[in-house]
Amino acid sequence: MTDNFNNHASEHYINDLFAAEDEALRFAREETARQGMPQIQIQPADGRLLHLLARACGAQRIVEIGTLGGYSGIWLARALPPQGRLYTLELEAKHAEVARRSFARAGVADRVDVIVGPALDNLASLSQDAPYDMVFIDADKGTYPAYLDWAMAHVRPGGIITAHNALRDGKVAAPQSDADRVVDGFNRTAAQDPRLEATIVAIGDGMLFAVVR
Ligand code: SAH
Ligand code: MG
């Protein structure tokens, strides 16, 4: 578990009641640790939220930016119908390899494409097959504004844009680093852009979510 809970007791309650991990989710989390990769995957309650947002908008095609070991990707892929597709973008080949194993364990490898390289380059290729039903942003914070621009241009009306670490441990309210300032600006864009209706759900490290008008 990472330490980005806002309220441990409440979040453990949510995790236990609504977001129990099965063997594949545990594998994704534990293998990420065993391989010495950063332990920065979303919390179970975040995963459950992503899963339900995908279900609520009837998502068939989802783009995830930042795969790590496939933990959040499992939650998203399991929300898809059998003919659905998750395109998940990851810079590090090693992370992508762990993620592929996680997806196989979870029984969703047939509906997931792990795409390795800088996400912005690969989003340009995915543009051809737009629109998408949902985008989940969870990679390098400095590029969040560009990822949001891409998502706003390529998610269908009624579709959903989500982003992890929207609160940055509360620091967005009084930014201390460049990354804090960029995410604050990202949140302000989501709040004000006429193409979106947005809010931040304050579980984990903050999950921004927006419906595209
Ligand atoms: N969504 C994952 C966690 C992602 S952590 C989960 O909750 O399970 C962020 C990931 O983004 C890391 O694996 C990192 O390698 C990747 N990343 C960083 N910069 C990137 C870039 N420019 N393009 C694609 N992936 C990037
Ligand atoms: Mg994150």
CSV table of C-alpha atoms and ligand atoms in Angstrom, one decimal:
chain,number,residue,atom,x,y,z
A,1,MET,CA,0.0,0.0,0.0
A,2,THR,CA,1.2,3.5,-0.7
A,3,ASP,CA,0.8,6.2,2.0
A,4,ASN,CA,-1.5,8.6,0.0
A,5,PHE,CA,-4.6,8.0,2.0
A,6,ASN,CA,-6.4,11.1,3.3
A,7,ASN,CA,-8.4,9.2,5.9
A,8,HIS,CA,-7.1,5.7,6.7
A,9,ALA,CA,-10.1,4.4,8.6
A,10,SER,CA,-12.7,5.5,6.0
A,11,GLU,CA,-10.7,4.3,3.1
A,12,HIS,CA,-10.0,0.9,4.6
A,13,TYR,CA,-13.7,0.6,5.2
A,14,ILE,CA,-14.4,1.4,1.5
A,15,ASN,CA,-11.7,-0.9,0.4
A,16,ASP,CA,-13.0,-3.8,2.5
A,17,LEU,CA,-16.6,-3.3,1.6
A,18,PHE,CA,-16.5,-2.5,-2.1
A,19,ALA,CA,-13.0,-3.1,-3.5
A,20,ALA,CA,-11.6,-6.5,-2.3
A,21,GLU,CA,-8.6,-7.6,-4.3
A,22,ASP,CA,-8.5,-11.0,-5.9
A,23,GLU,CA,-5.4,-12.9,-6.7
A,24,ALA,CA,-4.6,-11.0,-10.0
A,25,LEU,CA,-4.9,-7.6,-8.4
A,26,ARG,CA,-2.7,-8.8,-5.5
A,27,PHE,CA,-0.2,-10.2,-8.0
A,28,ALA,CA,0.0,-6.8,-9.9
A,29,ARG,CA,0.6,-4.9,-6.7
A,30,GLU,CA,3.1,-7.4,-5.2
A,31,GLU,CA,5.0,-8.1,-8.4
A,32,THR,CA,5.4,-4.3,-8.9
A,33,ALA,CA,7.1,-4.3,-5.5
A,34,ARG,CA,9.2,-7.4,-6.1
A,35,GLN,CA,10.5,-5.9,-9.3
A,36,GLY,CA,11.7,-2.8,-7.5
A,37,MET,CA,9.2,-0.6,-9.4
A,38,PRO,CA,7.7,2.4,-7.7
A,39,GLN,CA,4.8,1.6,-5.4
A,40,ILE,CA,2.5,4.3,-6.7
A,41,GLN,CA,-0.4,2.4,-8.1
A,42,ILE,CA,-3.9,3.6,-7.2
A,43,GLN,CA,-5.7,2.4,-4.1
A,44,PRO,CA,-8.4,-0.3,-4.3
A,45,ALA,CA,-11.1,2.3,-3.7
A,46,ASP,CA,-9.8,4.3,-6.6
A,47,GLY,CA,-9.9,1.2,-8.8
A,48,ARG,CA,-13.5,0.5,-7.9
A,49,LEU,CA,-14.3,4.1,-8.7
A,50,LEU,CA,-12.6,3.8,-12.2
A,51,HIS,CA,-14.4,0.6,-12.8
A,52,LEU,CA,-17.8,2.0,-12.0
A,53,LEU,CA,-17.2,5.2,-14.0
A,54,ALA,CA,-16.4,3.0,-17.0
A,55,ARG,CA,-19.6,1.0,-16.4
A,56,ALA,CA,-21.7,4.1,-15.9
A,57,CYS,CA,-20.7,5.5,-19.3
A,58,GLY,CA,-20.9,2.1,-21.0
A,59,ALA,CA,-17.2,2.3,-21.9
A,60,GLN,CA,-16.1,0.0,-24.7
A,61,ARG,CA,-12.8,1.7,-25.6
A,62,ILE,CA,-10.6,3.2,-22.9
A,63,VAL,CA,-7.2,4.9,-23.0
A,64,GLU,CA,-5.0,4.7,-19.9
A,65,ILE,CA,-1.9,6.9,-19.7
A,66,GLY,CA,0.6,5.4,-17.2
A,67,THR,CA,0.4,1.6,-16.9
A,68,LEU,CA,3.0,0.7,-14.2
A,69,GLY,CA,2.4,-3.0,-13.3
A,70,GLY,CA,-1.2,-3.1,-14.6
A,71,TYR,CA,-3.0,-2.6,-11.3
A,72,SER,CA,-5.4,0.2,-12.4
A,73,GLY,CA,-5.6,-1.4,-15.9
A,74,ILE,CA,-7.1,-4.6,-14.4
A,75,TRP,CA,-9.8,-2.5,-12.7
A,76,LEU,CA,-10.5,-0.7,-16.0
A,77,ALA,CA,-10.3,-3.8,-18.3
A,78,ARG,CA,-12.7,-5.7,-16.1
A,79,ALA,CA,-15.4,-3.0,-16.7
A,80,LEU,CA,-15.3,-3.7,-20.5
A,81,PRO,CA,-17.6,-5.9,-22.4
A,82,PRO,CA,-15.9,-8.9,-24.2
A,83,GLN,CA,-15.5,-6.9,-27.4
A,84,GLY,CA,-14.1,-3.8,-25.5
A,85,ARG,CA,-10.5,-2.6,-25.6
A,86,LEU,CA,-8.1,-0.9,-23.2
A,87,TYR,CA,-5.2,0.9,-24.7
A,88,THR,CA,-2.6,1.5,-21.9
A,89,LEU,CA,0.5,3.6,-22.5
A,90,GLU,CA,3.7,3.1,-20.7
A,91,LEU,CA,7.2,4.6,-21.1
A,92,GLU,CA,9.2,1.8,-19.4
A,93,ALA,CA,9.5,-1.6,-21.2
A,94,LYS,CA,10.1,-3.3,-17.8
A,95,HIS,CA,6.8,-1.9,-16.4
A,96,ALA,CA,5.0,-2.9,-19.6
A,97,GLU,CA,6.3,-6.5,-19.2
A,98,VAL,CA,5.1,-6.8,-15.7
A,99,ALA,CA,1.7,-5.3,-16.7
A,100,ARG,CA,1.3,-7.9,-19.5
A,101,ARG,CA,1.8,-10.6,-16.9
A,102,SER,CA,-0.8,-9.0,-14.6
A,103,PHE,CA,-3.3,-8.7,-17.4
A,104,ALA,CA,-2.8,-12.4,-18.3
A,105,ARG,CA,-3.4,-13.4,-14.7
A,106,ALA,CA,-6.5,-11.3,-14.6
A,107,GLY,CA,-7.9,-13.0,-17.7
A,108,VAL,CA,-8.1,-9.7,-19.6
A,109,ALA,CA,-5.0,-10.0,-21.9
A,110,ASP,CA,-7.3,-10.5,-24.9
A,111,ARG,CA,-8.8,-7.0,-24.5
A,112,VAL,CA,-5.7,-5.0,-23.5
A,113,ASP,CA,-3.0,-3.4,-25.7
A,114,VAL,CA,0.1,-2.3,-23.8
A,115,ILE,CA,1.8,0.3,-25.9
A,116,VAL,CA,5.4,1.2,-25.0
A,117,GLY,CA,7.0,4.6,-25.4
A,118,PRO,CA,6.4,8.2,-24.6
A,119,ALA,CA,2.6,8.5,-24.2
A,120,LEU,CA,2.3,11.7,-26.2
A,121,ASP,CA,3.8,10.1,-29.3
A,122,ASN,CA,1.5,7.1,-29.0
A,123,LEU,CA,-1.6,9.2,-28.4
A,124,ALA,CA,-1.0,10.8,-31.8
A,125,SER,CA,-1.4,7.3,-33.3
A,126,LEU,CA,-4.5,6.5,-31.3
A,127,SER,CA,-6.1,9.7,-32.5
A,128,GLN,CA,-6.9,8.0,-35.8
A,129,ASP,CA,-9.3,5.7,-34.1
A,130,ALA,CA,-11.1,8.3,-31.9
A,131,PRO,CA,-13.4,8.8,-30.3
A,132,TYR,CA,-12.9,6.9,-27.1
A,133,ASP,CA,-15.3,6.5,-24.2
A,134,MET,CA,-12.9,7.1,-21.3
A,135,VAL,CA,-9.4,8.3,-20.7
A,136,PHE,CA,-7.5,7.8,-17.4
A,137,ILE,CA,-4.4,10.0,-16.9
A,138,ASP,CA,-1.8,8.8,-14.4
A,139,ALA,CA,1.7,9.4,-15.8
A,140,ASP,CA,4.3,12.3,-15.7
A,141,LYS,CA,2.7,15.3,-14.0
A,142,GLY,CA,4.4,17.8,-16.2
A,143,THR,CA,2.5,16.5,-19.2
A,144,TYR,CA,-0.9,16.4,-17.6
A,145,PRO,CA,-2.1,19.5,-19.4
A,146,ALA,CA,-1.2,18.0,-22.8
A,147,TYR,CA,-2.9,14.7,-21.9
A,148,LEU,CA,-6.0,16.7,-20.9
A,149,ASP,CA,-6.0,18.5,-24.2
A,150,TRP,CA,-5.7,15.2,-26.1
A,151,ALA,CA,-8.5,13.7,-24.0
A,152,MET,CA,-10.9,16.6,-24.5
A,153,ALA,CA,-10.3,16.3,-28.3
A,154,HIS,CA,-10.7,12.5,-28.5
A,155,VAL,CA,-13.4,11.5,-25.9
A,156,ARG,CA,-17.0,11.4,-27.1
A,157,PRO,CA,-19.7,13.6,-25.6
A,158,GLY,CA,-20.9,11.8,-22.5
A,159,GLY,CA,-17.6,10.1,-22.1
A,160,ILE,CA,-15.4,10.4,-19.0
A,161,ILE,CA,-11.9,11.9,-18.4
A,162,THR,CA,-10.2,10.9,-15.1
A,163,ALA,CA,-6.9,11.7,-13.6
A,164,HIS,CA,-5.0,10.4,-10.5
A,165,ASN,CA,-3.0,12.5,-8.0
A,166,ALA,CA,-5.3,15.5,-8.5
A,167,LEU,CA,-4.7,16.5,-4.9
A,168,ARG,CA,-1.0,15.7,-4.6
A,169,ASP,CA,-1.3,15.0,-0.9
A,170,GLY,CA,-3.2,18.3,-0.4
A,171,LYS,CA,-0.4,20.3,-1.9
A,172,VAL,CA,-2.4,21.6,-4.8
A,173,ALA,CA,-4.0,24.1,-2.5
A,174,ALA,CA,-0.6,25.6,-1.7
A,175,PRO,CA,1.8,24.4,-4.4
A,176,GLN,CA,5.3,23.7,-3.4
A,177,SER,CA,6.9,22.3,-6.5
A,178,ASP,CA,6.6,22.6,-10.3
A,179,ALA,CA,4.6,19.4,-10.4
A,180,ASP,CA,2.2,20.7,-7.8
A,181,ARG,CA,1.7,23.9,-9.8
A,182,VAL,CA,1.1,22.0,-13.0
A,183,VAL,CA,-1.5,19.7,-11.4
A,184,ASP,CA,-3.2,22.8,-9.8
A,185,GLY,CA,-3.3,24.4,-13.3
A,186,PHE,CA,-4.7,21.1,-14.7
A,187,ASN,CA,-7.4,21.0,-12.1
A,188,ARG,CA,-8.3,24.7,-12.9
A,189,THR,CA,-8.6,24.0,-16.6
A,190,ALA,CA,-10.9,21.0,-15.8
A,191,ALA,CA,-13.0,23.2,-13.6
A,192,GLN,CA,-13.3,26.0,-16.1
A,193,ASP,CA,-13.2,24.6,-19.6
A,194,PRO,CA,-16.7,24.9,-21.1
A,195,ARG,CA,-16.3,21.4,-22.7
A,196,LEU,CA,-16.2,19.7,-19.3
A,197,GLU,CA,-18.2,19.2,-16.1
A,198,ALA,CA,-15.7,18.1,-13.5
A,199,THR,CA,-14.9,17.5,-9.8
A,200,ILE,CA,-12.3,15.8,-7.6
A,201,VAL,CA,-13.3,12.8,-5.6
A,202,ALA,CA,-11.1,13.0,-2.4
A,203,ILE,CA,-10.2,9.4,-2.0
A,204,GLY,CA,-6.6,8.2,-2.2
A,205,ASP,CA,-4.5,11.0,-3.7
A,206,GLY,CA,-7.6,12.6,-5.4
A,207,MET,CA,-9.3,11.4,-8.5
A,208,LEU,CA,-10.4,14.1,-10.8
A,209,PHE,CA,-13.2,13.1,-13.0
A,210,ALA,CA,-15.0,15.0,-15.8
A,211,VAL,CA,-17.9,14.3,-18.1
A,212,VAL,CA,-17.4,15.6,-21.6
A,213,ARG,CA,-20.3,17.8,-22.7
B,1,SAH,N1,-1.9,3.8,-13.3
B,1,SAH,C1,-0.9,2.9,-12.6
B,1,SAH,C2,0.2,3.7,-12.0
B,1,SAH,C3,1.0,4.6,-13.0
B,1,SAH,S1,2.4,5.2,-12.3
B,1,SAH,C4,-1.7,2.2,-11.5
B,1,SAH,O1,-2.4,2.9,-10.8
B,1,SAH,O2,-1.6,1.0,-11.4
B,1,SAH,C5,3.0,6.2,-13.6
B,1,SAH,C6,3.6,5.5,-14.8
B,1,SAH,O3,3.7,6.4,-15.8
B,1,SAH,C7,5.0,4.8,-14.5
B,1,SAH,O4,4.9,3.5,-14.8
B,1,SAH,C8,5.9,5.6,-15.5
B,1,SAH,O5,6.9,4.8,-16.0
B,1,SAH,C9,4.9,6.0,-16.6
B,1,SAH,N2,5.3,7.2,-17.3
B,1,SAH,C10,6.1,8.3,-16.9
B,1,SAH,N3,6.2,9.1,-17.9
B,1,SAH,C11,5.6,8.6,-19.0
B,1,SAH,C12,5.4,9.0,-20.4
B,1,SAH,N4,6.0,10.1,-20.8
B,1,SAH,N5,4.7,8.2,-21.2
B,1,SAH,C13,4.2,7.1,-20.8
B,1,SAH,N6,4.3,6.6,-19.5
B,1,SAH,C14,5.0,7.4,-18.6
B,2,MG,MG,-0.8,8.2,-9.8
